[in-house]
PDB file of C-alpha atoms in Angstrom:
ATOM      1  CA  ASP A   6     138.072 116.695  87.396  1.00 65.00           C
ATOM      2  CA  VAL A   7     134.766 116.293  89.267  1.00 68.00           C
ATOM      3  CA  PHE A   8     132.786 115.703  86.062  1.00 72.00           C
ATOM      4  CA  MET A   9     135.002 112.730  85.077  1.00 73.00           C
ATOM      5  CA  ILE A  10     134.747 111.201  88.561  1.00 75.00           C
ATOM      6  CA  ASP A  11     130.958 111.634  88.503  1.00 85.00           C
ATOM      7  CA  ARG A  12     130.752 109.908  85.099  1.00 87.00           C
ATOM      8  CA  ARG A  13     132.951 107.069  86.346  1.00 88.00           C
ATOM      9  CA  ILE A  14     130.743 106.597  89.412  1.00 89.00           C
ATOM     10  CA  LYS A  15     127.574 106.565  87.258  1.00 90.00           C
ATOM     11  CA  ARG A  16     129.188 104.081  84.869  1.00 93.00           C
ATOM     12  CA  SER A  17     130.327 101.758  87.683  1.00 94.00           C
ATOM     13  CA  LYS A  18     126.908 101.856  89.337  1.00 95.00           C
ATOM     14  CA  LYS A  19     125.143 101.191  86.028  1.00 94.00           C
ATOM     15  CA  ILE A  20     127.379  98.180  85.319  1.00 96.00           C
ATOM     16  CA  LEU A  21     126.753  96.814  88.825  1.00 97.00           C
ATOM     17  CA  LYS A  22     122.992  97.363  88.552  1.00 95.00           C
ATOM     18  CA  ASP A  23     122.714  95.836  85.074  1.00 94.00           C
ATOM     19  CA  THR A  24     124.801  92.821  86.092  1.00 96.00           C
ATOM     20  CA  PHE A  25     122.847  92.394  89.328  1.00 95.00           C
ATOM     21  CA  ILE A  26     119.529  92.485  87.476  1.00 93.00           C
ATOM     22  CA  ARG A  27     120.760  89.950  84.916  1.00 93.00           C
ATOM     23  CA  LEU A  28     121.829  87.619  87.760  1.00 94.00           C
ATOM     24  CA  LEU A  29     118.530  88.225  89.564  1.00 90.00           C
ATOM     25  CA  ASN A  30     116.665  87.089  86.457  1.00 88.00           C
ATOM     26  CA  GLU A  31     118.757  83.877  86.449  1.00 90.00           C
ATOM     27  CA  LYS A  32     118.677  82.977  90.148  1.00 90.00           C
ATOM     28  CA  SER A  33     117.218  83.993  93.490  1.00 87.00           C
ATOM     29  CA  PHE A  34     118.494  86.988  95.432  1.00 88.00           C
ATOM     30  CA  ASP A  35     119.900  84.750  98.193  1.00 89.00           C
ATOM     31  CA  MET A  36     121.980  82.764  95.702  1.00 93.00           C
ATOM     32  CA  ILE A  37     123.820  85.842  94.378  1.00 94.00           C
ATOM     33  CA  THR A  38     127.105  86.641  96.084  1.00 96.00           C
ATOM     34  CA  ILE A  39     129.056  89.904  95.979  1.00 97.00           C
ATOM     35  CA  LYS A  40     132.040  87.872  94.740  1.00 97.00           C
ATOM     36  CA  GLU A  41     130.014  86.565  91.785  1.00 97.00           C
ATOM     37  CA  LEU A  42     128.498  89.992  91.094  1.00 97.00           C
ATOM     38  CA  VAL A  43     131.836  91.819  90.896  1.00 97.00           C
ATOM     39  CA  ALA A  44     133.367  89.013  88.816  1.00 97.00           C
ATOM     40  CA  GLU A  45     130.445  89.160  86.341  1.00 97.00           C
ATOM     41  CA  ALA A  46     130.507  92.978  86.286  1.00 96.00           C
ATOM     42  CA  ASP A  47     134.307  92.936  85.894  1.00 96.00           C
ATOM     43  CA  VAL A  48     134.835  95.488  88.682  1.00 95.00           C
ATOM     44  CA  ASN A  49     136.853  95.355  91.882  1.00 95.00           C
ATOM     45  CA  ARG A  50     135.164  94.286  95.087  1.00 96.00           C
ATOM     46  CA  SER A  51     136.220  97.652  96.576  1.00 96.00           C
ATOM     47  CA  THR A  52     134.316  99.429  93.772  1.00 94.00           C
ATOM     48  CA  PHE A  53     131.143  97.669  94.898  1.00 96.00           C
ATOM     49  CA  TYR A  54     131.698  98.703  98.531  1.00 96.00           C
ATOM     50  CA  ASP A  55     132.480 102.286  97.480  1.00 94.00           C
ATOM     51  CA  HIS A  56     128.856 102.553  96.340  1.00 95.00           C
ATOM     52  CA  TYR A  57     126.870  99.981  98.340  1.00 96.00           C
ATOM     53  CA  GLU A  58     126.916  98.518 101.838  1.00 96.00           C
ATOM     54  CA  ASN A  59     125.525  95.185 100.618  1.00 96.00           C
ATOM     55  CA  LYS A  60     123.365  93.667  97.890  1.00 93.00           C
ATOM     56  CA  GLU A  61     120.175  94.686  99.744  1.00 91.00           C
ATOM     57  CA  HIS A  62     121.292  98.308  99.497  1.00 94.00           C
ATOM     58  CA  LEU A  63     121.894  97.840  95.746  1.00 95.00           C
ATOM     59  CA  LEU A  64     118.435  96.303  95.272  1.00 91.00           C
ATOM     60  CA  ILE A  65     116.774  99.110  97.245  1.00 91.00           C
ATOM     61  CA  GLU A  66     118.539 101.734  95.114  1.00 93.00           C
ATOM     62  CA  ILE A  67     117.315  99.974  91.960  1.00 92.00           C
ATOM     63  CA  MET A  68     113.762  99.950  93.325  1.00 91.00           C
ATOM     64  CA  GLU A  69     113.937 103.639  94.314  1.00 92.00           C
ATOM     65  CA  THR A  70     115.231 104.593  90.861  1.00 91.00           C
ATOM     66  CA  ILE A  71     112.463 102.676  89.108  1.00 91.00           C
ATOM     67  CA  LEU A  72     109.760 104.253  91.269  1.00 91.00           C
ATOM     68  CA  GLU A  73     111.190 107.751  90.646  1.00 91.00           C
ATOM     69  CA  GLU A  74     111.382 107.115  86.891  1.00 89.00           C
ATOM     70  CA  MET A  75     107.863 105.680  86.873  1.00 87.00           C
ATOM     71  CA  GLU A  76     106.580 108.801  88.630  1.00 87.00           C
ATOM     72  CA  ARG A  77     108.316 111.004  86.030  1.00 84.00           C
ATOM     73  CA  ALA A  78     106.856 108.836  83.240  1.00 80.00           C
ATOM     74  CA  LEU A  79     103.365 109.229  84.722  1.00 78.00           C
ATOM     75  CA  LEU A  80     103.752 112.999  84.767  1.00 75.00           C
ATOM     76  CA  LEU A  81     104.842 113.202  81.107  1.00 69.00           C
ATOM     77  CA  PRO A  82     101.365 113.299  79.525  1.00 60.00           C
ATOM     78  CA  VAL A  83     100.312 115.967  82.028  1.00 56.00           C
ATOM     79  CA  LYS A  84     103.462 118.014  81.351  1.00 54.00           C
ATOM     80  CA  ASN A  85     102.820 117.734  77.624  1.00 55.00           C
ATOM     81  CA  GLY A  86      99.320 119.113  78.127  1.00 54.00           C
ATOM     82  CA  GLU A  87      97.601 115.906  77.079  1.00 52.00           C
ATOM     83  CA  THR A  88      95.041 116.061  79.889  1.00 48.00           C
ATOM     84  CA  ASN A  89      92.576 117.648  77.460  1.00 43.00           C
ATOM     85  CA  ILE A  90      92.406 114.489  75.360  1.00 40.00           C
ATOM     86  CA  ASN A  91      88.885 113.320  74.469  1.00 38.00           C
ATOM     87  CA  PHE A  92      87.420 110.553  76.620  1.00 36.00           C
ATOM     88  CA  GLU A  93      87.355 108.361  73.480  1.00 41.00           C
ATOM     89  CA  ASP A  94      91.135 108.526  73.134  1.00 51.00           C
ATOM     90  CA  LYS A  95      93.414 106.083  74.908  1.00 59.00           C
ATOM     91  CA  ASP A  96      94.413 107.097  78.430  1.00 65.00           C
ATOM     92  CA  PRO A  97      97.878 108.638  77.959  1.00 67.00           C
ATOM     93  CA  SER A  98      99.056 107.662  81.465  1.00 72.00           C
ATOM     94  CA  VAL A  99      98.208 103.962  80.968  1.00 79.00           C
ATOM     95  CA  VAL A 100     100.092 103.962  77.662  1.00 81.00           C
ATOM     96  CA  THR A 101     103.011 105.774  79.331  1.00 82.00           C
ATOM     97  CA  VAL A 102     103.140 103.250  82.197  1.00 86.00           C
ATOM     98  CA  LEU A 103     103.047 100.321  79.771  1.00 88.00           C
ATOM     99  CA  LYS A 104     105.817 101.865  77.643  1.00 88.00           C
ATOM    100  CA  TYR A 105     107.941 102.344  80.752  1.00 89.00           C
ATOM    101  CA  VAL A 106     107.293  98.763  81.896  1.00 91.00           C
ATOM    102  CA  ASP A 107     108.108  97.404  78.436  1.00 90.00           C
ATOM    103  CA  TYR A 108     111.337  99.413  78.177  1.00 89.00           C
ATOM    104  CA  ASN A 109     112.476  98.385  81.694  1.00 90.00           C
ATOM    105  CA  LYS A 110     111.132  94.835  81.568  1.00 90.00           C
ATOM    106  CA  ILE A 111     114.242  93.025  82.838  1.00 89.00           C
ATOM    107  CA  TYR A 112     114.522  95.371  85.836  1.00 89.00           C
ATOM    108  CA  LEU A 113     110.851  95.044  86.724  1.00 90.00           C
ATOM    109  CA  GLU A 114     110.820  91.257  86.219  1.00 88.00           C
ATOM    110  CA  ALA A 115     113.732  90.971  88.633  1.00 87.00           C
ATOM    111  CA  LEU A 116     112.072  93.235  91.196  1.00 87.00           C
ATOM    112  CA  ILE A 117     108.727  91.410  91.194  1.00 84.00           C
ATOM    113  CA  ASN A 118     110.606  88.155  91.771  1.00 80.00           C
ATOM    114  CA  SER A 119     112.893  89.542  94.490  1.00 79.00           C
ATOM    115  CA  ASN A 120     112.734  89.855  98.274  1.00 78.00           C
ATOM    116  CA  LEU A 121     111.420  93.381  97.721  1.00 80.00           C
ATOM    117  CA  ALA A 122     108.481  92.236  95.584  1.00 83.00           C
ATOM    118  CA  ASN A 123     105.802  92.993  98.183  1.00 88.00           C
ATOM    119  CA  ASP A 124     107.298  96.359  99.104  1.00 89.00           C
ATOM    120  CA  PHE A 125     107.835  97.252  95.440  1.00 89.00           C
ATOM    121  CA  ASN A 126     104.273  96.278  94.438  1.00 90.00           C
ATOM    122  CA  LYS A 127     102.835  98.225  97.388  1.00 92.00           C
ATOM    123  CA  ARG A 128     104.828 101.353  96.556  1.00 92.00           C
ATOM    124  CA  LEU A 129     104.070 101.069  92.850  1.00 91.00           C
ATOM    125  CA  TYR A 130     100.373 100.642  93.684  1.00 92.00           C
ATOM    126  CA  ASP A 131     100.464 103.715  95.970  1.00 92.00           C
ATOM    127  CA  LEU A 132     102.142 105.698  93.193  1.00 91.00           C
ATOM    128  CA  LEU A 133      99.488 104.613  90.656  1.00 89.00           C
ATOM    129  CA  ILE A 134      96.675 105.440  93.106  1.00 89.00           C
ATOM    130  CA  LYS A 135      98.129 108.900  93.799  1.00 87.00           C
ATOM    131  CA  HIS A 136      98.425 109.567  90.077  1.00 84.00           C
ATOM    132  CA  SER A 137      94.945 108.193  89.388  1.00 82.00           C
ATOM    133  CA  ARG A 138      93.388 110.456  92.024  1.00 79.00           C
ATOM    134  CA  GLU A 139      95.192 113.485  90.611  1.00 75.00           C
ATOM    135  CA  ASN A 140      93.959 112.724  87.091  1.00 73.00           C
ATOM    136  CA  ILE A 141      90.527 111.277  87.763  1.00 71.00           C
ATOM    137  CA  GLU A 142      88.765 114.219  86.104  1.00 65.00           C
ATOM    138  CA  PHE A 143      90.325 113.064  82.837  1.00 61.00           C
ATOM    139  CA  HIS A 144      88.075 109.996  82.987  1.00 60.00           C
ATOM    140  CA  PHE A 145      84.853 111.439  84.293  1.00 63.00           C
ATOM    141  CA  LYS A 146      84.580 115.131  83.450  1.00 60.00           C
ATOM    142  CA  ASN A 147      82.302 115.368  86.531  1.00 59.00           C
ATOM    143  CA  ASN A 148      79.311 113.887  84.685  1.00 59.00           C
ATOM    144  CA  VAL A 149      79.443 110.315  85.967  1.00 64.00           C
ATOM    145  CA  GLN A 150      77.975 109.487  89.356  1.00 76.00           C
ATOM    146  CA  ILE A 151      80.630 107.092  90.577  1.00 77.00           C
ATOM    147  CA  ASN A 152      82.720 106.931  93.738  1.00 82.00           C
ATOM    148  CA  LYS A 153      86.075 108.158  92.400  1.00 81.00           C
ATOM    149  CA  HIS A 154      87.979 106.761  95.398  1.00 85.00           C
ATOM    150  CA  ILE A 155      86.648 103.248  94.736  1.00 88.00           C
ATOM    151  CA  TYR A 156      87.231 103.672  91.001  1.00 84.00           C
ATOM    152  CA  SER A 157      90.913 104.585  91.590  1.00 86.00           C
ATOM    153  CA  HIS A 158      91.507 101.425  93.605  1.00 91.00           C
ATOM    154  CA  TYR A 159      89.590  99.274  91.138  1.00 89.00           C
ATOM    155  CA  ALA A 160      91.417 100.646  88.084  1.00 86.00           C
ATOM    156  CA  MET A 161      94.922 100.640  89.593  1.00 88.00           C
ATOM    157  CA  SER A 162      94.560  97.147  91.124  1.00 92.00           C
ATOM    158  CA  SER A 163      93.570  95.927  87.680  1.00 91.00           C
ATOM    159  CA  LEU A 164      96.437  97.735  85.983  1.00 90.00           C
ATOM    160  CA  LEU A 165      98.993  96.410  88.490  1.00 91.00           C
ATOM    161  CA  GLY A 166      97.616  92.879  88.088  1.00 93.00           C
ATOM    162  CA  ILE A 167      97.897  93.151  84.307  1.00 93.00           C
ATOM    163  CA  ILE A 168     101.457  94.519  84.549  1.00 92.00           C
ATOM    164  CA  ASN A 169     102.497  91.670  86.867  1.00 91.00           C
ATOM    165  CA  ALA A 170     100.916  89.042  84.591  1.00 93.00           C
ATOM    166  CA  TRP A 171     102.580  90.636  81.550  1.00 92.00           C
ATOM    167  CA  LEU A 172     105.987  90.644  83.276  1.00 90.00           C
ATOM    168  CA  LYS A 173     105.541  86.989  84.253  1.00 88.00           C
ATOM    169  CA  ASN A 174     104.547  86.173  80.635  1.00 89.00           C
ATOM    170  CA  GLU A 175     101.122  84.977  81.778  1.00 93.00           C
ATOM    171  CA  ILE A 176      99.842  87.539  79.263  1.00 92.00           C
ATOM    172  CA  THR A 177     101.776  87.383  76.023  1.00 92.00           C
ATOM    173  CA  CYS A 178     101.141  90.243  73.670  1.00 91.00           C
ATOM    174  CA  THR A 179     102.860  93.352  72.397  1.00 89.00           C
ATOM    175  CA  LEU A 180     102.730  96.722  74.097  1.00 87.00           C
ATOM    176  CA  GLU A 181     100.327  97.969  71.419  1.00 86.00           C
ATOM    177  CA  GLU A 182      98.013  94.953  71.779  1.00 90.00           C
ATOM    178  CA  LEU A 183      97.966  95.321  75.561  1.00 90.00           C
ATOM    179  CA  SER A 184      97.210  99.075  75.353  1.00 87.00           C
ATOM    180  CA  GLU A 185      94.387  98.318  72.910  1.00 87.00           C
ATOM    181  CA  GLU A 186      92.888  95.621  75.170  1.00 89.00           C
ATOM    182  CA  ILE A 187      93.009  97.838  78.261  1.00 87.00           C
ATOM    183  CA  TYR A 188      91.399 100.632  76.254  1.00 84.00           C
ATOM    184  CA  LYS A 189      88.591  98.292  75.113  1.00 86.00           C
ATOM    185  CA  ILE A 190      88.026  97.079  78.695  1.00 84.00           C
ATOM    186  CA  ASN A 191      87.934 100.644  80.055  1.00 76.00           C
ATOM    187  CA  THR A 192      85.430 101.811  77.469  1.00 74.00           C
TER     188      THR A 192
END
């Protein structure tokens, strides 16, 4: 039955990813071996190689998944028609990004401390910039004389810096407190 095989594959990959991320939060990428990973995940070595060529391939798939999910999360407020929110209200996309980051904290912590950190940060930044440009009217309603291109870079660099500091526990506060602080800064 194709459905059962598909579920088994998803389950195996999830176990490998979760175990890999846990190990990545304990030690550096280079220190993790496939032997250790499969032992910790309690799967056969052949199961690993059925899905991945090597641990780099696994890490890249994790990064790709997170970026795709982040893009979907960014589109949620727009899909839900929240783009008509008053300027005084909190920016729904910032709150959505922070919720996503909070929910996937162990994955993101591992990625920003991995070999892919620079690539991941660059791609996440590009994704935030793209989203910011698409939704810039939400912030300005065409009545503010400001260079929107410069604003996008300024706002998204700040947001990415805050996310990185939050993930590294340089900023210690709850999701709600962080949303509130960003809102106060932006207004």
